[in-house]
CSV table of C-alpha atoms in Angstrom, one decimal:
chain,number,residue,atom,x,y,z
F,29,MET,CA,54.1,-28.5,-7.6
F,30,SER,CA,51.4,-29.4,-10.2
F,31,ARG,CA,49.8,-31.9,-7.8
F,32,ASP,CA,49.8,-29.4,-5.0
F,33,PHE,CA,48.3,-26.8,-7.2
F,34,VAL,CA,45.5,-29.1,-8.3
F,35,GLY,CA,44.8,-30.1,-4.7
F,36,ALA,CA,44.6,-26.4,-3.7
F,37,LEU,CA,42.1,-25.8,-6.5
F,38,LEU,CA,39.9,-28.7,-5.3
F,39,GLN,CA,40.0,-27.4,-1.8
F,40,LEU,CA,39.0,-23.9,-2.9
F,41,ASN,CA,36.3,-25.5,-5.0
F,42,ALA,CA,34.9,-27.2,-1.9
F,43,GLU,CA,35.1,-24.3,0.5
F,44,LYS,CA,34.1,-21.4,-1.8
F,45,GLN,CA,31.6,-23.3,-3.9
F,46,ILE,CA,33.4,-21.9,-7.0
F,47,SER,CA,33.7,-24.0,-10.1
F,48,ARG,CA,37.1,-25.2,-11.2
F,49,GLU,CA,37.0,-23.2,-14.4
F,50,GLN,CA,36.4,-20.0,-12.6
F,51,LEU,CA,39.3,-20.7,-10.2
F,52,ILE,CA,41.6,-21.5,-13.0
F,53,GLY,CA,40.6,-18.3,-14.8
F,54,ALA,CA,41.3,-16.3,-11.6
F,55,VAL,CA,44.8,-17.8,-11.3
F,56,GLU,CA,45.6,-17.2,-15.0
F,57,ASP,CA,44.6,-13.5,-14.7
F,58,GLY,CA,46.7,-13.1,-11.5
F,59,ILE,CA,49.8,-14.5,-13.1
F,60,GLN,CA,49.2,-12.6,-16.3
F,61,SER,CA,48.9,-9.3,-14.3
F,62,ALA,CA,52.2,-10.1,-12.5
F,63,TYR,CA,54.0,-10.5,-15.8
F,64,ARG,CA,52.4,-7.5,-17.4
F,65,ARG,CA,53.6,-5.1,-14.7
F,66,VAL,CA,56.7,-4.6,-16.8
F,67,ALA,CA,56.4,-2.3,-19.9
F,68,GLY,CA,56.4,-4.2,-23.1
F,69,ASP,CA,55.0,-7.4,-21.6
F,70,GLU,CA,51.4,-6.6,-22.4
F,71,ASP,CA,51.3,-9.5,-24.9
F,72,ILE,CA,52.1,-12.2,-22.3
F,73,HIS,CA,49.4,-14.8,-21.7
F,74,VAL,CA,49.1,-17.7,-19.2
F,75,ARG,CA,47.3,-21.0,-19.6
F,76,ILE,CA,46.9,-23.6,-16.9
F,77,ASP,CA,45.9,-27.2,-17.5
F,78,ALA,CA,43.1,-28.1,-15.1
F,79,GLU,CA,44.0,-31.8,-15.1
F,80,THR,CA,47.8,-31.7,-14.6
F,81,GLY,CA,48.1,-28.2,-13.2
F,82,LYS,CA,50.9,-27.3,-15.6
F,83,ILE,CA,51.4,-23.6,-16.3
F,84,ARG,CA,52.3,-22.4,-19.8
F,85,VAL,CA,53.5,-18.8,-20.3
F,86,PHE,CA,53.8,-17.4,-23.8
F,87,ARG,CA,53.6,-14.3,-25.9
F,88,ALA,CA,50.7,-13.8,-28.3
F,89,ARG,CA,49.1,-11.1,-30.3
F,90,ARG,CA,45.7,-10.5,-31.8
F,91,VAL,CA,45.3,-10.4,-35.6
F,92,VAL,CA,43.7,-7.2,-36.8
F,93,GLY,CA,43.2,-5.4,-40.1
F,94,GLU,CA,44.7,-2.1,-38.8
F,95,ILE,CA,47.1,-1.9,-35.9
F,96,GLU,CA,46.2,0.4,-33.0
F,97,ASP,CA,48.4,-1.1,-30.2
F,98,GLU,CA,51.7,-2.4,-31.6
F,99,PHE,CA,52.4,-4.4,-28.3
F,100,THR,CA,49.2,-6.6,-28.5
F,101,GLU,CA,48.2,-6.6,-32.2
F,102,MET,CA,49.6,-7.6,-35.6
F,103,THR,CA,48.5,-7.7,-39.2
F,104,VAL,CA,47.5,-10.7,-41.1
F,105,GLU,CA,50.8,-10.8,-43.0
F,106,GLN,CA,52.8,-10.7,-39.7
F,107,ALA,CA,50.6,-13.4,-38.2
F,108,ARG,CA,51.1,-15.8,-41.1
F,109,ALA,CA,54.8,-15.7,-40.5
F,110,TYR,CA,54.1,-17.7,-37.3
F,111,ASP,CA,50.9,-19.5,-38.4
F,112,ALA,CA,50.1,-20.0,-42.0
F,113,GLY,CA,46.4,-20.4,-41.3
F,114,ALA,CA,46.1,-17.2,-39.2
F,115,ASP,CA,43.1,-15.0,-39.9
F,116,LEU,CA,41.5,-11.8,-38.5
F,117,GLY,CA,40.5,-12.1,-34.8
F,118,ASP,CA,42.9,-15.1,-34.1
F,119,LEU,CA,45.3,-15.0,-31.2
F,120,VAL,CA,48.7,-16.1,-32.6
F,121,GLU,CA,51.5,-17.3,-30.3
F,122,THR,CA,54.9,-15.7,-31.0
F,123,GLU,CA,57.2,-16.9,-28.2
F,124,GLN,CA,57.3,-19.5,-25.4
F,125,LEU,CA,58.5,-18.2,-22.0
F,126,ASP,CA,59.8,-19.8,-18.9
F,127,GLY,CA,57.2,-19.9,-16.1
F,128,ASP,CA,59.7,-19.0,-13.4
F,129,VAL,CA,60.9,-15.7,-14.8
F,130,PHE,CA,59.4,-13.5,-12.1
F,131,GLY,CA,60.6,-13.6,-8.5
F,132,ARG,CA,59.2,-13.2,-5.0
F,133,ILE,CA,57.6,-9.8,-5.7
F,134,GLY,CA,55.9,-11.1,-8.8
F,135,ALA,CA,54.7,-14.1,-6.9
F,136,GLN,CA,53.2,-11.9,-4.1
F,137,THR,CA,51.5,-9.7,-6.7
F,138,ALA,CA,50.1,-12.7,-8.4
F,139,LYS,CA,48.8,-14.0,-5.1
F,140,GLN,CA,47.0,-10.7,-4.3
F,141,ILE,CA,45.4,-10.6,-7.7
F,142,VAL,CA,44.3,-14.2,-7.4
F,143,LEU,CA,42.6,-13.6,-4.1
F,144,GLN,CA,41.0,-10.5,-5.4
F,145,ARG,CA,39.6,-12.3,-8.4
F,146,ILE,CA,38.3,-15.1,-6.2
F,147,ARG,CA,36.4,-12.6,-4.0
F,148,GLU,CA,35.0,-11.0,-7.2
F,149,VAL,CA,33.8,-14.4,-8.4
F,150,GLU,CA,32.2,-15.1,-5.0
F,151,ARG,CA,30.4,-11.7,-5.1
F,152,ASP,CA,29.2,-12.4,-8.6
F,153,GLN,CA,27.9,-15.8,-7.6
F,154,VAL,CA,26.1,-14.4,-4.6
F,155,PHE,CA,24.6,-11.6,-6.7
F,156,ASP,CA,23.4,-14.1,-9.3
F,157,GLN,CA,22.0,-16.4,-6.6
F,158,PHE,CA,20.0,-13.7,-4.8
F,159,ALA,CA,19.1,-11.7,-8.0
F,160,SER,CA,17.2,-14.7,-9.2
F,161,ARG,CA,15.3,-14.8,-5.9
F,162,GLU,CA,13.8,-11.3,-6.1
F,163,GLY,CA,10.2,-11.6,-5.1
F,164,GLU,CA,10.7,-14.7,-2.9
F,165,LEU,CA,11.1,-15.4,0.8
F,166,ILE,CA,14.4,-15.8,2.5
F,167,THR,CA,15.1,-16.7,6.1
F,168,GLY,CA,17.9,-14.9,8.0
F,169,THR,CA,19.1,-14.5,11.6
F,170,VAL,CA,19.2,-11.1,13.2
F,171,ASN,CA,22.9,-10.2,13.3
F,172,ARG,CA,22.7,-6.7,14.7
F,173,VAL,CA,20.2,-4.0,15.3
F,174,GLU,CA,20.9,-0.5,14.0
F,175,PRO,CA,18.9,2.8,14.3
F,176,ARG,CA,17.7,2.7,10.7
F,177,ALA,CA,17.8,-1.0,9.9
F,178,ILE,CA,18.1,-4.5,11.1
F,179,ILE,CA,20.9,-6.6,9.5
F,180,LEU,CA,20.1,-10.2,8.8
F,181,ASP,CA,22.7,-12.9,8.2
F,182,VAL,CA,21.4,-15.1,5.3
F,183,GLY,CA,24.4,-17.3,5.0
F,184,LYS,CA,27.7,-17.4,3.1
F,185,ASN,CA,28.8,-14.2,4.8
F,186,VAL,CA,26.0,-12.4,3.1
F,187,GLU,CA,23.8,-9.8,4.9
F,188,ALA,CA,20.4,-8.6,4.1
F,189,ILE,CA,19.1,-5.1,5.1
F,190,LEU,CA,15.7,-4.8,6.7
F,191,ALA,CA,15.0,-1.1,6.8
F,192,THR,CA,12.9,0.5,9.5
F,193,THR,CA,10.3,1.6,6.9
F,194,GLU,CA,9.9,-2.1,5.9
F,195,GLN,CA,9.2,-3.3,9.4
F,196,SER,CA,5.9,-3.8,11.1
F,197,ALA,CA,5.0,-1.6,14.0
F,198,LEU,CA,3.8,-4.6,16.0
F,199,GLU,CA,7.1,-6.5,15.7
F,200,HIS,CA,10.2,-6.4,17.9
F,201,TYR,CA,13.4,-8.2,17.0
F,202,ARG,CA,16.2,-9.6,19.1
F,203,ILE,CA,19.7,-10.8,18.3
F,204,GLY,CA,19.8,-14.4,17.1
F,205,GLN,CA,16.1,-14.4,16.1
F,206,ASN,CA,15.1,-16.2,12.9
F,207,VAL,CA,13.2,-13.9,10.6
F,208,LYS,CA,11.4,-14.5,7.3
F,209,ALA,CA,11.6,-11.6,4.8
F,210,PHE,CA,10.6,-10.7,1.2
F,211,VAL,CA,13.4,-9.9,-1.2
F,212,LEU,CA,12.8,-6.5,-2.7
F,213,GLU,CA,16.0,-5.8,-4.6
F,214,VAL,CA,19.6,-6.9,-5.0
F,215,ARG,CA,22.3,-4.3,-5.8
F,216,ARG,CA,26.0,-4.6,-6.6
F,217,SER,CA,28.4,-2.7,-4.4
F,218,THR,CA,32.1,-2.5,-3.7
F,219,LYS,CA,31.6,-4.5,-0.6
F,220,GLY,CA,29.6,-7.2,-2.3
F,221,PRO,CA,25.9,-7.5,-3.2
F,222,GLN,CA,23.4,-5.6,-1.0
F,223,ILE,CA,20.1,-7.4,-0.4
F,224,PHE,CA,17.1,-5.3,0.6
F,225,VAL,CA,14.2,-7.2,2.2
F,226,SER,CA,10.8,-6.2,3.5
F,227,ARG,CA,8.1,-7.5,5.9
F,228,THR,CA,5.5,-4.9,5.0
F,229,HIS,CA,5.2,-5.6,1.3
F,230,LYS,CA,2.0,-7.2,0.1
F,231,GLY,CA,4.1,-9.8,-1.7
F,232,PHE,CA,5.3,-11.0,1.7
F,233,LEU,CA,1.7,-11.8,2.6
F,234,LYS,CA,1.2,-13.6,-0.7
F,235,ARG,CA,4.3,-15.8,-0.2
F,236,LEU,CA,3.2,-16.7,3.4
F,237,PHE,CA,-0.1,-17.9,2.1
F,238,GLU,CA,1.7,-20.0,-0.5
F,239,LEU,CA,3.6,-21.6,2.3
F,240,GLU,CA,0.6,-22.4,4.4
F,241,VAL,CA,-2.1,-23.2,1.7
F,242,PRO,CA,-1.2,-26.0,-0.7
F,243,GLU,CA,-4.0,-25.0,-3.0
F,244,ILE,CA,-2.5,-21.6,-3.5
F,245,HIS,CA,1.0,-23.1,-4.0
F,246,SER,CA,-0.3,-25.5,-6.7
F,247,GLY,CA,-2.3,-22.8,-8.4
F,248,THR,CA,-5.8,-24.3,-7.7
F,249,VAL,CA,-6.7,-21.2,-5.7
F,250,GLU,CA,-5.4,-17.9,-7.0
F,251,ILE,CA,-4.8,-14.7,-5.0
F,252,LYS,CA,-6.3,-12.0,-7.3
F,253,ALA,CA,-5.7,-8.9,-5.2
F,254,ILE,CA,-4.2,-7.8,-1.9
F,255,ALA,CA,-4.7,-4.6,0.1
F,256,ARG,CA,-2.5,-4.3,3.2
F,257,GLU,CA,-1.7,-1.8,5.9
F,258,ALA,CA,1.1,-3.6,7.7
F,259,GLY,CA,0.7,-4.2,11.4
F,260,SER,CA,-3.0,-3.4,11.3
F,261,ARG,CA,-5.3,-5.1,8.7
F,262,SER,CA,-5.2,-6.7,5.3
F,263,LYS,CA,-7.7,-7.9,2.7
F,264,VAL,CA,-7.1,-10.8,0.4
F,265,ALA,CA,-9.3,-11.6,-2.6
F,266,VAL,CA,-9.1,-15.2,-3.8
F,267,ALA,CA,-10.7,-17.1,-6.7
F,268,SER,CA,-10.9,-20.8,-7.5
F,269,ARG,CA,-9.8,-22.4,-10.8
F,270,GLN,CA,-11.5,-25.7,-9.9
F,271,ASP,CA,-15.2,-26.2,-10.0
F,272,GLY,CA,-16.7,-27.0,-6.7
F,273,LEU,CA,-13.8,-25.7,-4.6
F,274,ASP,CA,-14.5,-23.0,-2.1
F,275,PRO,CA,-11.5,-20.6,-2.3
F,276,VAL,CA,-12.3,-18.8,0.9
F,277,GLY,CA,-12.7,-22.1,2.9
F,278,ALA,CA,-9.5,-23.5,1.4
F,279,THR,CA,-7.5,-20.4,2.3
F,280,VAL,CA,-8.9,-20.1,5.8
F,281,GLY,CA,-8.5,-23.8,6.6
F,282,GLN,CA,-10.3,-25.9,9.1
F,283,ARG,CA,-11.3,-23.8,12.1
F,284,GLY,CA,-9.1,-21.0,10.6
F,285,ALA,CA,-5.8,-23.0,11.1
F,286,ARG,CA,-4.2,-21.9,7.9
F,287,VAL,CA,-4.9,-18.2,8.2
F,288,GLN,CA,-4.0,-18.2,11.9
F,289,ALA,CA,-0.6,-19.5,11.0
F,290,VAL,CA,-0.1,-16.5,8.7
F,291,VAL,CA,-1.5,-14.1,11.4
F,292,ALA,CA,1.0,-15.5,13.9
F,293,GLU,CA,3.9,-14.8,11.5
F,294,LEU,CA,2.6,-11.3,11.2
F,295,SER,CA,2.4,-10.7,15.0
F,296,GLY,CA,-1.4,-10.6,15.1
F,297,GLU,CA,-2.2,-8.6,12.0
F,298,LYS,CA,-5.9,-9.0,11.1
F,299,ILE,CA,-6.6,-10.6,7.7
F,300,ASP,CA,-10.0,-10.6,5.8
F,301,VAL,CA,-10.3,-13.3,3.1
F,302,ILE,CA,-13.0,-12.5,0.6
F,303,PRO,CA,-14.2,-14.2,-2.7
F,304,TRP,CA,-13.2,-12.5,-6.0
F,305,SER,CA,-16.0,-11.7,-8.5
F,306,ASP,CA,-16.1,-10.3,-12.0
F,307,ASP,CA,-19.2,-8.4,-11.1
F,308,ALA,CA,-18.0,-5.1,-9.8
F,309,SER,CA,-21.0,-4.5,-7.5
F,310,LEU,CA,-20.7,-7.9,-5.9
F,311,PHE,CA,-17.0,-7.6,-5.5
F,312,VAL,CA,-17.3,-4.2,-3.8
F,313,ALA,CA,-20.0,-5.5,-1.5
F,314,ASN,CA,-17.7,-8.4,-0.6
F,315,ALA,CA,-14.7,-6.1,-0.1
F,316,LEU,CA,-16.6,-4.2,2.6
F,317,SER,CA,-16.9,-7.3,4.7
F,318,PRO,CA,-17.8,-7.8,7.6
F,319,ALA,CA,-20.3,-5.0,7.0
F,320,GLN,CA,-23.6,-5.9,5.3
F,321,VAL,CA,-24.5,-4.1,2.1
F,322,ILE,CA,-28.0,-3.3,0.9
F,323,SER,CA,-27.2,-2.1,-2.6
F,324,VAL,CA,-24.3,-0.9,-4.8
F,325,ASP,CA,-24.6,1.5,-7.7
F,326,ILE,CA,-21.7,1.5,-10.2
F,327,ASP,CA,-20.6,4.6,-12.2
F,328,GLU,CA,-18.4,3.1,-14.9
F,329,GLU,CA,-17.4,6.5,-16.3
F,330,HIS,CA,-16.0,8.0,-13.1
F,331,ARG,CA,-15.1,4.6,-11.4
F,332,ILE,CA,-17.3,5.4,-8.4
F,333,ALA,CA,-19.3,2.8,-6.4
F,334,SER,CA,-22.2,4.2,-4.3
F,335,VAL,CA,-22.9,1.8,-1.5
F,336,THR,CA,-25.9,1.8,0.8
F,337,VAL,CA,-25.6,0.0,4.1
F,338,PRO,CA,-28.0,-0.2,7.1
F,339,GLU,CA,-27.7,2.6,9.6
F,340,ARG,CA,-26.3,0.2,12.3
F,341,MET,CA,-23.6,-1.0,9.9
F,342,LEU,CA,-22.4,2.4,8.8
F,343,SER,CA,-19.5,2.7,11.3
F,344,LEU,CA,-18.5,-0.9,10.6
F,345,ALA,CA,-18.4,-0.4,6.9
F,346,ILE,CA,-16.3,2.7,7.2
F,347,GLY,CA,-14.0,1.2,9.8
F,348,ARG,CA,-11.8,2.9,12.3
F,349,GLU,CA,-10.4,6.1,10.8
F,350,GLY,CA,-11.9,4.9,7.4
F,351,GLN,CA,-9.6,1.9,7.3
F,352,ASN,CA,-12.2,-0.7,6.1
F,353,ALA,CA,-13.4,1.6,3.3
F,354,ARG,CA,-9.9,2.5,2.3
F,355,LEU,CA,-8.7,-1.1,2.1
F,356,ALA,CA,-11.8,-2.0,0.1
F,357,ALA,CA,-11.1,0.8,-2.4
F,358,ARG,CA,-7.5,-0.4,-2.8
F,359,LEU,CA,-8.6,-4.0,-3.2
F,360,THR,CA,-11.3,-3.3,-5.8
F,361,GLY,CA,-9.8,-0.3,-7.6
F,362,TRP,CA,-13.1,1.6,-7.3
F,363,ARG,CA,-13.7,4.8,-5.4
F,364,ILE,CA,-16.3,3.9,-2.8
F,365,ASP,CA,-19.0,6.3,-1.5
F,366,ILE,CA,-20.8,4.8,1.6
F,367,ARG,CA,-24.2,6.0,2.9
F,368,SER,CA,-26.7,4.7,5.3
F,369,ASP,CA,-30.3,3.7,4.2
F,370,VAL,CA,-31.7,6.4,6.5
F,371,SER,CA,-29.7,9.2,4.9
F,372,VAL,CA,-30.6,7.9,1.5
F,373,ALA,CA,-34.3,8.0,2.4
F,374,GLU,CA,-34.0,11.5,3.8
F,375,ALA,CA,-32.2,12.7,0.7
F,376,LYS,CA,-35.0,11.3,-1.4
F,377,ALA,CA,-37.7,12.9,0.7
F,378,ALA,CA,-35.9,16.2,0.6
F,379,ALA,CA,-35.7,16.0,-3.1
F,380,ALA,CA,-39.4,15.2,-3.4
F,381,ASP,CA,-40.3,18.2,-1.1
F,382,ALA,CA,-38.1,20.5,-3.2
F,383,ALA,CA,-39.9,19.4,-6.3
F,384,THR,CA,-43.4,20.1,-4.8
F,385,GLU,CA,-42.6,23.5,-3.2
F,386,PRO,CA,-42.6,25.5,-6.5
F,387,GLU,CA,-46.1,24.2,-7.4
F,388,ALA,CA,-47.6,25.1,-4.0
F,389,ALA,CA,-46.2,28.6,-4.2
F,390,ALA,CA,-47.8,29.1,-7.6
F,391,GLU,CA,-51.2,28.0,-6.4
F,392,VAL,CA,-51.4,30.1,-3.3
F,393,PRO,CA,-49.6,33.4,-3.8
F,394,LEU,CA,-51.7,35.7,-1.5
F,395,PRO,CA,-51.3,34.2,2.1
F,396,GLU,CA,-47.7,35.2,2.2
F,397,ALA,CA,-48.6,38.9,1.8
F,398,ALA,CA,-51.6,38.7,4.1
F,399,VAL,CA,-49.7,37.1,7.0
F,400,ALA,CA,-47.0,39.7,7.2
F,401,PRO,CA,-49.1,42.8,8.2
F,402,ALA,CA,-51.5,40.8,10.4
F,403,PRO,CA,-49.5,41.0,13.7
F,404,LYS,CA,-49.5,44.9,13.7
F,405,PRO,CA,-53.3,45.4,14.3
F,406,LYS,CA,-53.1,43.2,17.3
F,407,ARG,CA,-51.2,45.8,19.3
F,408,VAL,CA,-53.4,48.6,18.1
F,409,THR,CA,-56.8,47.0,18.9
F,410,LYS,CA,-56.1,46.7,22.7
F,411,LYS,CA,-55.9,50.5,23.0
F,412,ALA,CA,-58.2,51.5,20.2
F,413,ALA,CA,-61.0,49.1,21.0
F,414,ALA,CA,-62.0,50.9,24.1
F,415,GLU,CA,-61.8,54.3,22.5
F,416,ALA,CA,-63.8,53.1,19.5
F,417,GLU,CA,-66.4,51.6,21.7
F,418,ALA,CA,-66.5,54.7,23.9
F,419,ALA,CA,-66.8,57.0,20.8
F,420,ALA,CA,-69.6,54.8,19.4
F,421,ALA,CA,-71.4,54.8,22.8
F,422,THR,CA,-71.1,58.6,23.0
F,423,ALA,CA,-72.4,59.0,19.5
F,424,ALA,CA,-75.3,56.7,20.2
F,425,ALA,CA,-76.1,58.2,23.6
F,426,ALA,CA,-76.7,61.7,22.3
F,427,PRO,CA,-79.8,61.0,20.3
F,428,GLU,CA,-81.0,58.7,23.1
F,429,GLN,CA,-80.7,61.6,25.6
F,430,GLU,CA,-82.6,63.9,23.2
F,431,ALA,CA,-85.4,61.3,22.9
F,432,ALA,CA,-85.4,60.8,26.6
F,433,VAL,CA,-86.0,64.5,27.2
F,434,ALA,CA,-88.9,64.4,24.7
F,435,ASP,CA,-90.6,61.3,25.9
F,436,ALA,CA,-89.3,61.3,29.5
F,437,PRO,CA,-89.9,57.6,30.2
F,438,ALA,CA,-89.0,56.5,33.7
F,439,PRO,CA,-86.9,53.3,32.9
F,440,GLU,CA,-84.5,55.1,30.5
F,441,ALA,CA,-83.4,57.8,32.9
F,442,PRO,CA,-80.7,55.7,34.7
F,443,GLU,CA,-78.6,55.6,31.5
F,444,ALA,CA,-77.4,59.2,31.9
F,445,PRO,CA,-75.5,58.7,35.3
F,446,GLN,CA,-73.5,55.8,33.9
F,447,ALA,CA,-71.5,58.1,31.6
F,448,PRO,CA,-69.2,59.5,34.3
F,449,ALA,CA,-65.9,57.5,34.9
F,450,ALA,CA,-66.2,57.7,38.7
F,451,GLU,CA,-69.2,55.3,38.7
F,452,ALA,CA,-67.5,52.8,36.4
F,453,PRO,CA,-65.9,50.6,39.2
F,454,PRO,CA,-69.1,49.8,41.1
F,455,ALA,CA,-70.7,48.7,37.9
F,456,ALA,CA,-68.4,45.6,37.6
F,457,LYS,CA,-70.0,43.8,40.6
F,458,PRO,CA,-73.6,43.8,39.5
F,459,LYS,CA,-72.5,42.0,36.3
F,460,ARG,CA,-71.3,38.9,38.1
F,461,ALA,CA,-74.3,39.0,40.4
F,462,SER,CA,-76.8,39.3,37.5
F,463,LYS,CA,-75.8,35.9,36.2
F,464,LYS,CA,-76.8,34.2,39.4
F,465,THR,CA,-79.9,36.3,40.1
F,466,ALA,CA,-81.3,36.3,36.6
F,467,VAL,CA,-83.9,33.7,37.2
F,468,PRO,CA,-85.2,35.1,40.6
F,469,SER,CA,-85.7,38.5,39.0
F,470,GLU,CA,-88.0,36.9,36.4
F,471,GLU,CA,-90.0,35.3,39.2
F,472,VAL,CA,-90.4,38.6,41.0
F,473,ALA,CA,-91.4,40.2,37.7
F,474,SER,CA,-94.0,37.6,37.1
């Protein structure tokens, strides 16, 4: 029996990857529980020799100063009746029992308890194994696809949960596909440890670069910051810890081979690799890549960076639906205000004009009052001009007629018939003819 027991322990050790000490402890607890099912047997203990497989069953009680449970505890005086050197806290053996006292029912109970304890030990091992891997990459196989999650088999009958919110919109999964994922959290549950993984976390992108770029894995190149919108675009800021090493070139690789491997794993997600800088204005300018930046004004108090870009680069700096500016703000930690050079120049010109307008108004106050009433006389003069001229002509004609009567000169007599309105129309034609015949009339006169 002892040899068979030891062989079974070794086989379980190989299959379950559980240490011999843990297996022996599980068996001891199972046999103890089978004995303690009877009232009054709470003080029974079981010990198994790992080398020989011999089982020893005995009664023992804990030495305490004041007894609370009379079935499992005893005082120092009682303990020293069995062991002269007993002291507080010791477990003192009181009786040796036969190992075969329980029958078939007890053996079946012990078996169930042993199996349960072995499963608990397995769960604890799996939990400890994956709890230590939080923040790392694991590779699993798609086991099944559910409406709200994809279940990955990561080995040892352990499943990882890839929720729909942690999946990229560009990716599609099929049964049996190998998938890399980032371990977010490991939780205990009644069914075993639950492993929650993600493919949209920015830590997933960082771990992928560590796999593809040896300089990042060794720490020569450091990833300072990451801003990511999974499935669309990401920005990665890198810095070098070694003089003369280009961090961007090392990360991108020859002809972009390294970064393209990461892009392929992310199903075509665009990645911008930019150099890190302690200078906030330079870092903000780099973060807006690929757009060119003319100037950056930093407001330390309000954490605002005012950026001026060429007019043709304005849409590129902002990005589709503001994505480029949004990622740059996340990457740098600054609120970014982007304006074109044309709008900045117009704003400065408008400010200059606004400053000069009050001075011009103070120097010339009268034209504004004179201009307003000026349009009204224009309508009046068209009607009143003829009346005024006619009145003036009538006033001037009266003395001339009186003088004509006194002197009676022949040339002035035709002026009187021109006064009636009936003869006014024929008078218009001689005016045009007089311009052409002015010179001949002088010749005749001469």
